[in-house]
PDB file of C-alpha atoms in Angstrom:
ATOM      1  CA  UNK A 885     -84.115  72.159 162.023  1.00  0.00           C
ATOM      2  CA  UNK A 886     -86.496  73.782 164.525  1.00  0.00           C
ATOM      3  CA  UNK A 887     -85.768  77.442 165.168  1.00  0.00           C
ATOM      4  CA  UNK A 888     -83.738  77.951 161.976  1.00  0.00           C
ATOM      5  CA  UNK A 889     -84.713  80.809 159.661  1.00  0.00           C
ATOM      6  CA  UNK A 890     -86.832  79.919 156.675  1.00  0.00           C
ATOM      7  CA  UNK A 891     -85.278  79.953 153.256  1.00  0.00           C
ATOM      8  CA  UNK A 892     -85.059  83.513 151.991  1.00  0.00           C
ATOM      9  CA  UNK A 893     -84.757  85.013 155.481  1.00  0.00           C
ATOM     10  CA  UNK A 894     -81.728  85.759 157.630  1.00  0.00           C
ATOM     11  CA  UNK A 895     -81.401  84.978 161.343  1.00  0.00           C
ATOM     12  CA  UNK A 896     -83.159  88.227 162.294  1.00  0.00           C
ATOM     13  CA  UNK A 897     -86.175  87.540 160.098  1.00  0.00           C
ATOM     14  CA  UNK A 898     -85.067  89.968 157.371  1.00  0.00           C
ATOM     15  CA  UNK A 899     -85.519  89.018 153.730  1.00  0.00           C
ATOM     16  CA  UNK A 900     -82.592  88.334 151.433  1.00  0.00           C
ATOM     17  CA  UNK A 901     -82.646  88.421 147.665  1.00  0.00           C
ATOM     18  CA  UNK A 902     -80.630  86.483 145.134  1.00  0.00           C
ATOM     19  CA  UNK A 903     -80.523  88.057 141.675  1.00  0.00           C
ATOM     20  CA  UNK A 904     -79.547  85.942 138.689  1.00  0.00           C
ATOM     21  CA  UNK A 905     -78.696  87.341 135.282  1.00  0.00           C
ATOM     22  CA  UNK A 906     -78.747  85.420 132.052  1.00  0.00           C
ATOM     23  CA  UNK A 907     -75.823  86.525 129.902  1.00  0.00           C
ATOM     24  CA  UNK A 908     -75.992  85.413 126.251  1.00  0.00           C
ATOM     25  CA  UNK A 909     -72.237  85.409 125.943  1.00  0.00           C
ATOM     26  CA  UNK A 910     -69.342  83.271 124.767  1.00  0.00           C
ATOM     27  CA  UNK A 911     -66.417  82.145 126.888  1.00  0.00           C
ATOM     28  CA  UNK A 912     -63.372  84.247 126.076  1.00  0.00           C
ATOM     29  CA  UNK A 913     -61.323  81.109 125.400  1.00  0.00           C
ATOM     30  CA  UNK A 914     -63.575  80.490 122.372  1.00  0.00           C
ATOM     31  CA  UNK A 915     -63.215  84.026 121.027  1.00  0.00           C
ATOM     32  CA  UNK A 916     -60.734  85.842 118.826  1.00  0.00           C
ATOM     33  CA  UNK A 917     -58.022  88.052 120.310  1.00  0.00           C
ATOM     34  CA  UNK A 918     -60.058  91.314 120.489  1.00  0.00           C
ATOM     35  CA  UNK A 919     -62.167  89.668 123.222  1.00  0.00           C
ATOM     36  CA  UNK A 920     -59.016  88.667 125.132  1.00  0.00           C
ATOM     37  CA  UNK A 921     -57.810  92.267 125.019  1.00  0.00           C
ATOM     38  CA  UNK A 922     -61.215  93.504 126.187  1.00  0.00           C
ATOM     39  CA  UNK A 923     -60.977  91.074 129.122  1.00  0.00           C
ATOM     40  CA  UNK A 924     -57.592  92.317 130.340  1.00  0.00           C
ATOM     41  CA  UNK A 925     -58.633  95.934 129.830  1.00  0.00           C
ATOM     42  CA  UNK A 926     -61.689  95.222 132.019  1.00  0.00           C
ATOM     43  CA  UNK A 927     -59.356  93.671 134.590  1.00  0.00           C
ATOM     44  CA  UNK A 928     -57.181  96.788 134.653  1.00  0.00           C
ATOM     45  CA  UNK A 929     -60.213  99.021 135.149  1.00  0.00           C
ATOM     46  CA  UNK A 930     -61.589  96.810 137.913  1.00  0.00           C
ATOM     47  CA  UNK A 931     -58.309  96.719 139.797  1.00  0.00           C
ATOM     48  CA  UNK A 932     -57.765 100.438 139.350  1.00  0.00           C
ATOM     49  CA  UNK A 933     -61.213 101.198 140.730  1.00  0.00           C
ATOM     50  CA  UNK A 934     -60.808  98.994 143.802  1.00  0.00           C
ATOM     51  CA  UNK A 935     -57.212 100.042 144.472  1.00  0.00           C
ATOM     52  CA  UNK A 936     -58.670 103.387 145.565  1.00  0.00           C
ATOM     53  CA  UNK A 937     -60.618 101.648 148.340  1.00  0.00           C
ATOM     54  CA  UNK A 938     -57.921  99.643 150.048  1.00  0.00           C
ATOM     55  CA  UNK A 939     -59.212 100.369 153.549  1.00  0.00           C
ATOM     56  CA  UNK A 940     -62.697  99.081 152.717  1.00  0.00           C
ATOM     57  CA  UNK A 941     -61.251  95.971 151.097  1.00  0.00           C
ATOM     58  CA  UNK A 942     -59.135  95.362 154.171  1.00  0.00           C
ATOM     59  CA  UNK A 943     -62.304  95.328 156.296  1.00  0.00           C
ATOM     60  CA  UNK A 944     -64.081  92.836 154.019  1.00  0.00           C
ATOM     61  CA  UNK A 945     -63.789  89.668 156.102  1.00  0.00           C
ATOM     62  CA  UNK A 946     -65.328  87.491 153.362  1.00  0.00           C
ATOM     63  CA  UNK A 947     -62.312  88.017 151.085  1.00  0.00           C
ATOM     64  CA  UNK A 948     -59.468  85.505 151.095  1.00  0.00           C
ATOM     65  CA  UNK A 949     -56.097  87.020 152.030  1.00  0.00           C
ATOM     66  CA  UNK A 950     -53.156  86.229 149.777  1.00  0.00           C
ATOM     67  CA  UNK A 951     -50.801  86.369 152.713  1.00  0.00           C
ATOM     68  CA  UNK A 952     -47.943  84.053 153.694  1.00  0.00           C
ATOM     69  CA  UNK A 953     -50.400  81.636 155.310  1.00  0.00           C
ATOM     70  CA  UNK A 954     -52.347  81.345 152.034  1.00  0.00           C
ATOM     71  CA  UNK A 955     -49.256  80.281 150.091  1.00  0.00           C
ATOM     72  CA  UNK A 956     -48.104  77.991 152.904  1.00  0.00           C
ATOM     73  CA  UNK A 957     -51.468  76.180 152.910  1.00  0.00           C
ATOM     74  CA  UNK A 958     -51.231  75.689 149.157  1.00  0.00           C
ATOM     75  CA  UNK A 959     -47.749  74.211 149.492  1.00  0.00           C
ATOM     76  CA  UNK A 960     -48.802  71.849 152.293  1.00  0.00           C
ATOM     77  CA  UNK A 961     -51.804  70.570 150.319  1.00  0.00           C
ATOM     78  CA  UNK A 962     -49.624  70.023 147.267  1.00  0.00           C
ATOM     79  CA  UNK A 963     -47.045  68.119 149.331  1.00  0.00           C
ATOM     80  CA  UNK A 964     -49.744  65.829 150.734  1.00  0.00           C
ATOM     81  CA  UNK A 965     -51.203  65.277 147.269  1.00  0.00           C
ATOM     82  CA  UNK A 966     -47.868  64.375 145.691  1.00  0.00           C
ATOM     83  CA  UNK A 967     -47.165  61.955 148.530  1.00  0.00           C
ATOM     84  CA  UNK A 968     -50.613  60.417 147.963  1.00  0.00           C
ATOM     85  CA  UNK A 969     -49.970  59.802 144.269  1.00  0.00           C
ATOM     86  CA  UNK A 970     -46.357  58.663 144.383  1.00  0.00           C
ATOM     87  CA  UNK A 971     -43.926  59.082 147.315  1.00  0.00           C
ATOM     88  CA  UNK A 972     -41.078  58.742 144.797  1.00  0.00           C
ATOM     89  CA  UNK A 973     -42.076  62.144 143.357  1.00  0.00           C
ATOM     90  CA  UNK A 974     -41.822  63.877 146.718  1.00  0.00           C
ATOM     91  CA  UNK A 975     -38.078  64.727 146.527  1.00  0.00           C
ATOM     92  CA  UNK A 976     -38.667  66.383 143.137  1.00  0.00           C
ATOM     93  CA  UNK A 977     -41.563  68.368 144.542  1.00  0.00           C
ATOM     94  CA  UNK A 978     -39.493  69.372 147.579  1.00  0.00           C
ATOM     95  CA  UNK A 979     -37.105  71.199 145.253  1.00  0.00           C
ATOM     96  CA  UNK A 980     -40.050  72.975 143.625  1.00  0.00           C
ATOM     97  CA  UNK A 981     -41.427  73.870 147.063  1.00  0.00           C
ATOM     98  CA  UNK A 982     -38.092  75.377 148.058  1.00  0.00           C
ATOM     99  CA  UNK A 983     -38.293  77.739 145.110  1.00  0.00           C
ATOM    100  CA  UNK A 984     -42.014  78.296 145.746  1.00  0.00           C
ATOM    101  CA  UNK A 985     -41.223  79.705 149.181  1.00  0.00           C
ATOM    102  CA  UNK A 986     -39.612  82.688 147.505  1.00  0.00           C
ATOM    103  CA  UNK A 987     -43.032  83.282 145.956  1.00  0.00           C
ATOM    104  CA  UNK A 988     -44.488  83.647 149.456  1.00  0.00           C
ATOM    105  CA  UNK A 989     -42.214  86.557 150.273  1.00  0.00           C
ATOM    106  CA  UNK A 990     -42.344  88.292 146.900  1.00  0.00           C
ATOM    107  CA  UNK A 991     -46.098  88.153 146.378  1.00  0.00           C
ATOM    108  CA  UNK A 992     -47.079  89.242 149.885  1.00  0.00           C
ATOM    109  CA  UNK A 993     -44.990  92.402 149.525  1.00  0.00           C
ATOM    110  CA  UNK A 994     -46.885  93.642 146.456  1.00  0.00           C
ATOM    111  CA  UNK A 995     -49.516  96.427 146.416  1.00  0.00           C
ATOM    112  CA  UNK A 996     -52.939  94.936 147.145  1.00  0.00           C
ATOM    113  CA  UNK A 997     -56.265  95.224 145.374  1.00  0.00           C
ATOM    114  CA  UNK A 998     -59.339  93.112 144.706  1.00  0.00           C
ATOM    115  CA  UNK A 999     -58.334  89.814 143.121  1.00  0.00           C
ATOM    116  CA  UNK A1000     -60.789  87.552 141.322  1.00  0.00           C
ATOM    117  CA  UNK A1001     -58.608  84.558 142.128  1.00  0.00           C
ATOM    118  CA  UNK A1002     -59.433  82.476 139.039  1.00  0.00           C
ATOM    119  CA  UNK A1003     -59.360  85.030 136.225  1.00  0.00           C
ATOM    120  CA  UNK A1004     -59.143  82.503 133.442  1.00  0.00           C
ATOM    121  CA  UNK A1005     -60.644  82.649 129.928  1.00  0.00           C
ATOM    122  CA  UNK A1006     -63.199  79.947 130.749  1.00  0.00           C
ATOM    123  CA  UNK A1007     -64.558  82.082 133.621  1.00  0.00           C
ATOM    124  CA  UNK A1008     -65.171  85.132 131.424  1.00  0.00           C
ATOM    125  CA  UNK A1009     -68.143  85.640 129.145  1.00  0.00           C
ATOM    126  CA  UNK A1010     -68.124  88.193 126.354  1.00  0.00           C
ATOM    127  CA  UNK A1011     -71.031  89.762 124.519  1.00  0.00           C
ATOM    128  CA  UNK A1012     -69.622  90.437 121.098  1.00  0.00           C
ATOM    129  CA  UNK A1013     -72.717  92.275 119.867  1.00  0.00           C
ATOM    130  CA  UNK A1014     -71.543  95.381 121.745  1.00  0.00           C
ATOM    131  CA  UNK A1015     -68.703  97.759 120.917  1.00  0.00           C
ATOM    132  CA  UNK A1016     -66.402  97.400 122.735  1.00  0.00           C
ATOM    133  CA  UNK A1017     -67.201  93.780 123.716  1.00  0.00           C
ATOM    134  CA  UNK A1018     -68.940  93.615 127.117  1.00  0.00           C
ATOM    135  CA  UNK A1019     -67.261  91.361 129.677  1.00  0.00           C
ATOM    136  CA  UNK A1020     -69.130  89.381 132.338  1.00  0.00           C
ATOM    137  CA  UNK A1021     -66.906  87.751 134.970  1.00  0.00           C
ATOM    138  CA  UNK A1022     -68.211  84.606 136.686  1.00  0.00           C
ATOM    139  CA  UNK A1023     -67.077  82.310 139.523  1.00  0.00           C
ATOM    140  CA  UNK A1024     -66.020  84.801 142.198  1.00  0.00           C
ATOM    141  CA  UNK A1025     -65.734  82.241 145.005  1.00  0.00           C
ATOM    142  CA  UNK A1026     -61.935  82.698 145.170  1.00  0.00           C
ATOM    143  CA  UNK A1027     -62.116  86.490 145.444  1.00  0.00           C
ATOM    144  CA  UNK A1028     -59.285  87.828 147.562  1.00  0.00           C
ATOM    145  CA  UNK A1029     -57.170  90.748 148.624  1.00  0.00           C
ATOM    146  CA  UNK A1030     -53.868  90.242 146.872  1.00  0.00           C
ATOM    147  CA  UNK A1031     -51.263  91.312 144.354  1.00  0.00           C
ATOM    148  CA  UNK A1032     -52.325  93.452 141.418  1.00  0.00           C
ATOM    149  CA  UNK A1033     -50.451  91.032 139.133  1.00  0.00           C
ATOM    150  CA  UNK A1034     -52.211  87.864 140.302  1.00  0.00           C
ATOM    151  CA  UNK A1035     -55.190  87.904 137.952  1.00  0.00           C
ATOM    152  CA  UNK A1036     -53.196  89.000 134.909  1.00  0.00           C
ATOM    153  CA  UNK A1037     -50.774  86.136 135.545  1.00  0.00           C
ATOM    154  CA  UNK A1038     -53.660  83.649 135.714  1.00  0.00           C
ATOM    155  CA  UNK A1039     -55.181  85.009 132.520  1.00  0.00           C
ATOM    156  CA  UNK A1040     -52.009  85.284 130.449  1.00  0.00           C
ATOM    157  CA  UNK A1041     -50.460  81.946 131.436  1.00  0.00           C
ATOM    158  CA  UNK A1042     -48.962  80.333 128.338  1.00  0.00           C
ATOM    159  CA  UNK A1043     -48.576  83.532 126.320  1.00  0.00           C
ATOM    160  CA  UNK A1044     -45.171  84.669 125.097  1.00  0.00           C
ATOM    161  CA  UNK A1045     -44.026  87.836 123.362  1.00  0.00           C
ATOM    162  CA  UNK A1046     -45.174  89.550 121.244  1.00  0.00           C
ATOM    163  CA  UNK A1047     -48.741  88.495 122.165  1.00  0.00           C
ATOM    164  CA  UNK A1048     -47.976  88.896 125.879  1.00  0.00           C
ATOM    165  CA  UNK A1049     -46.714  92.434 125.289  1.00  0.00           C
ATOM    166  CA  UNK A1050     -49.934  93.364 123.503  1.00  0.00           C
ATOM    167  CA  UNK A1051     -52.083  91.915 126.298  1.00  0.00           C
ATOM    168  CA  UNK A1052     -50.040  93.851 128.860  1.00  0.00           C
ATOM    169  CA  UNK A1053     -50.595  97.090 126.911  1.00  0.00           C
ATOM    170  CA  UNK A1054     -54.367  96.546 127.029  1.00  0.00           C
ATOM    171  CA  UNK A1055     -54.210  95.770 130.749  1.00  0.00           C
ATOM    172  CA  UNK A1056     -52.089  98.857 131.383  1.00  0.00           C
ATOM    173  CA  UNK A1057     -54.506 101.045 129.410  1.00  0.00           C
ATOM    174  CA  UNK A1058     -57.471  99.834 131.475  1.00  0.00           C
ATOM    175  CA  UNK A1059     -55.655 100.472 134.764  1.00  0.00           C
ATOM    176  CA  UNK A1060     -54.666 103.979 133.661  1.00  0.00           C
ATOM    177  CA  UNK A1061     -58.329 104.885 133.185  1.00  0.00           C
ATOM    178  CA  UNK A1062     -58.574 104.773 136.996  1.00  0.00           C
ATOM    179  CA  UNK A1063     -55.191 106.269 137.714  1.00  0.00           C
ATOM    180  CA  UNK A1064     -53.407 103.002 138.545  1.00  0.00           C
ATOM    181  CA  UNK A1065     -49.905 102.557 137.142  1.00  0.00           C
ATOM    182  CA  UNK A1066     -48.840  98.955 136.635  1.00  0.00           C
ATOM    183  CA  UNK A1067     -45.349  99.624 135.265  1.00  0.00           C
ATOM    184  CA  UNK A1068     -43.659  97.824 132.419  1.00  0.00           C
ATOM    185  CA  UNK A1069     -43.993  94.194 131.449  1.00  0.00           C
ATOM    186  CA  UNK A1070     -40.255  93.692 131.960  1.00  0.00           C
ATOM    187  CA  UNK A1071     -40.591  94.867 135.571  1.00  0.00           C
ATOM    188  CA  UNK A1072     -43.608  92.599 136.088  1.00  0.00           C
ATOM    189  CA  UNK A1073     -42.058  89.429 134.647  1.00  0.00           C
ATOM    190  CA  UNK A1074     -40.546  88.181 137.952  1.00  0.00           C
ATOM    191  CA  UNK A1075     -43.981  88.457 139.579  1.00  0.00           C
ATOM    192  CA  UNK A1076     -45.686  86.730 136.650  1.00  0.00           C
ATOM    193  CA  UNK A1077     -43.211  83.851 136.970  1.00  0.00           C
ATOM    194  CA  UNK A1078     -44.170  83.628 140.650  1.00  0.00           C
ATOM    195  CA  UNK A1079     -47.831  83.384 139.694  1.00  0.00           C
ATOM    196  CA  UNK A1080     -47.111  80.773 137.032  1.00  0.00           C
ATOM    197  CA  UNK A1081     -45.329  78.637 139.625  1.00  0.00           C
ATOM    198  CA  UNK A1082     -48.177  79.192 142.085  1.00  0.00           C
ATOM    199  CA  UNK A1083     -50.662  77.950 139.493  1.00  0.00           C
ATOM    200  CA  UNK A1084     -48.751  74.694 139.112  1.00  0.00           C
ATOM    201  CA  UNK A1085     -48.451  74.165 142.867  1.00  0.00           C
ATOM    202  CA  UNK A1086     -52.139  74.985 143.232  1.00  0.00           C
ATOM    203  CA  UNK A1087     -53.069  72.439 140.540  1.00  0.00           C
ATOM    204  CA  UNK A1088     -51.096  69.857 142.485  1.00  0.00           C
ATOM    205  CA  UNK A1089     -52.819  70.936 145.703  1.00  0.00           C
ATOM    206  CA  UNK A1090     -56.206  70.100 144.136  1.00  0.00           C
ATOM    207  CA  UNK A1091     -55.078  67.007 142.242  1.00  0.00           C
ATOM    208  CA  UNK A1092     -56.612  64.509 144.673  1.00  0.00           C
ATOM    209  CA  UNK A1093     -59.878  66.434 144.903  1.00  0.00           C
ATOM    210  CA  UNK A1094     -60.191  66.526 141.101  1.00  0.00           C
ATOM    211  CA  UNK A1095     -59.017  62.927 140.598  1.00  0.00           C
ATOM    212  CA  UNK A1096     -56.025  63.706 138.413  1.00  0.00           C
ATOM    213  CA  UNK A1097     -54.314  60.783 136.767  1.00  0.00           C
ATOM    214  CA  UNK A1098     -50.813  59.923 138.070  1.00  0.00           C
ATOM    215  CA  UNK A1099     -49.368  60.810 134.666  1.00  0.00           C
ATOM    216  CA  UNK A1100     -50.918  64.284 134.934  1.00  0.00           C
ATOM    217  CA  UNK A1101     -49.346  64.803 138.349  1.00  0.00           C
ATOM    218  CA  UNK A1102     -45.947  63.795 136.977  1.00  0.00           C
ATOM    219  CA  UNK A1103     -46.345  66.232 134.069  1.00  0.00           C
ATOM    220  CA  UNK A1104     -47.157  69.004 136.544  1.00  0.00           C
ATOM    221  CA  UNK A1105     -44.033  68.142 138.527  1.00  0.00           C
ATOM    222  CA  UNK A1106     -41.947  68.420 135.347  1.00  0.00           C
ATOM    223  CA  UNK A1107     -43.620  71.730 134.489  1.00  0.00           C
ATOM    224  CA  UNK A1108     -42.965  73.020 138.006  1.00  0.00           C
ATOM    225  CA  UNK A1109     -39.302  72.077 137.665  1.00  0.00           C
ATOM    226  CA  UNK A1110     -39.006  74.109 134.464  1.00  0.00           C
ATOM    227  CA  UNK A1111     -40.640  77.150 136.059  1.00  0.00           C
ATOM    228  CA  UNK A1112     -38.419  76.787 139.126  1.00  0.00           C
ATOM    229  CA  UNK A1113     -35.379  76.895 136.856  1.00  0.00           C
ATOM    230  CA  UNK A1114     -36.745  80.018 135.164  1.00  0.00           C
ATOM    231  CA  UNK A1115     -37.144  81.742 138.498  1.00  0.00           C
ATOM    232  CA  UNK A1116     -33.643  80.792 139.577  1.00  0.00           C
ATOM    233  CA  UNK A1117     -32.101  82.105 136.342  1.00  0.00           C
TER     234      UNK A1117
END
């Protein structure tokens, strides 16, 4: 419209640049395990580096906050979505949501650092022609200030011991390079279970937007019930 800045300029007339990089890489999900370990080691280094700048991160208004309101919004969207697909599923989801509320409290009390927000193997590219493999992380639109365990939980979802233990060791080694101690996997397990449950509730929250099939929503409900039982145990 009239009076708006031209493309490439900000409101004050200053020029802005957008730099794009072509990365000839492969998604981590299509790679062998050394690339997966390189990815979690990169994650540990990234979090360790940014954990030293908590004040600056706190001032970054463009970052999402993984606070109680964030988890409450996710729960409300999921409730509306389940009701949209099948009101008969709502009582089952209500029991999941009751357990999910304990996630709100536990996750918001954790030490904070920069969180990618969707640190999943399909969002990570690896250049395997370098040693060690070079990691390029894409899709930062969900970047946030949140728990140090959030991204590892997203990445390692579905893994069990002993593979999970090995991934944790690589993550821990990366964090130590920047002086960040992440503790033992046994101590982190309750938080990882929280993140696993959050992932399911978040999938439900986006189920209408992504046109999930009713059968998929019901499978997510069943999966959420199993994770709720794990948390309660």
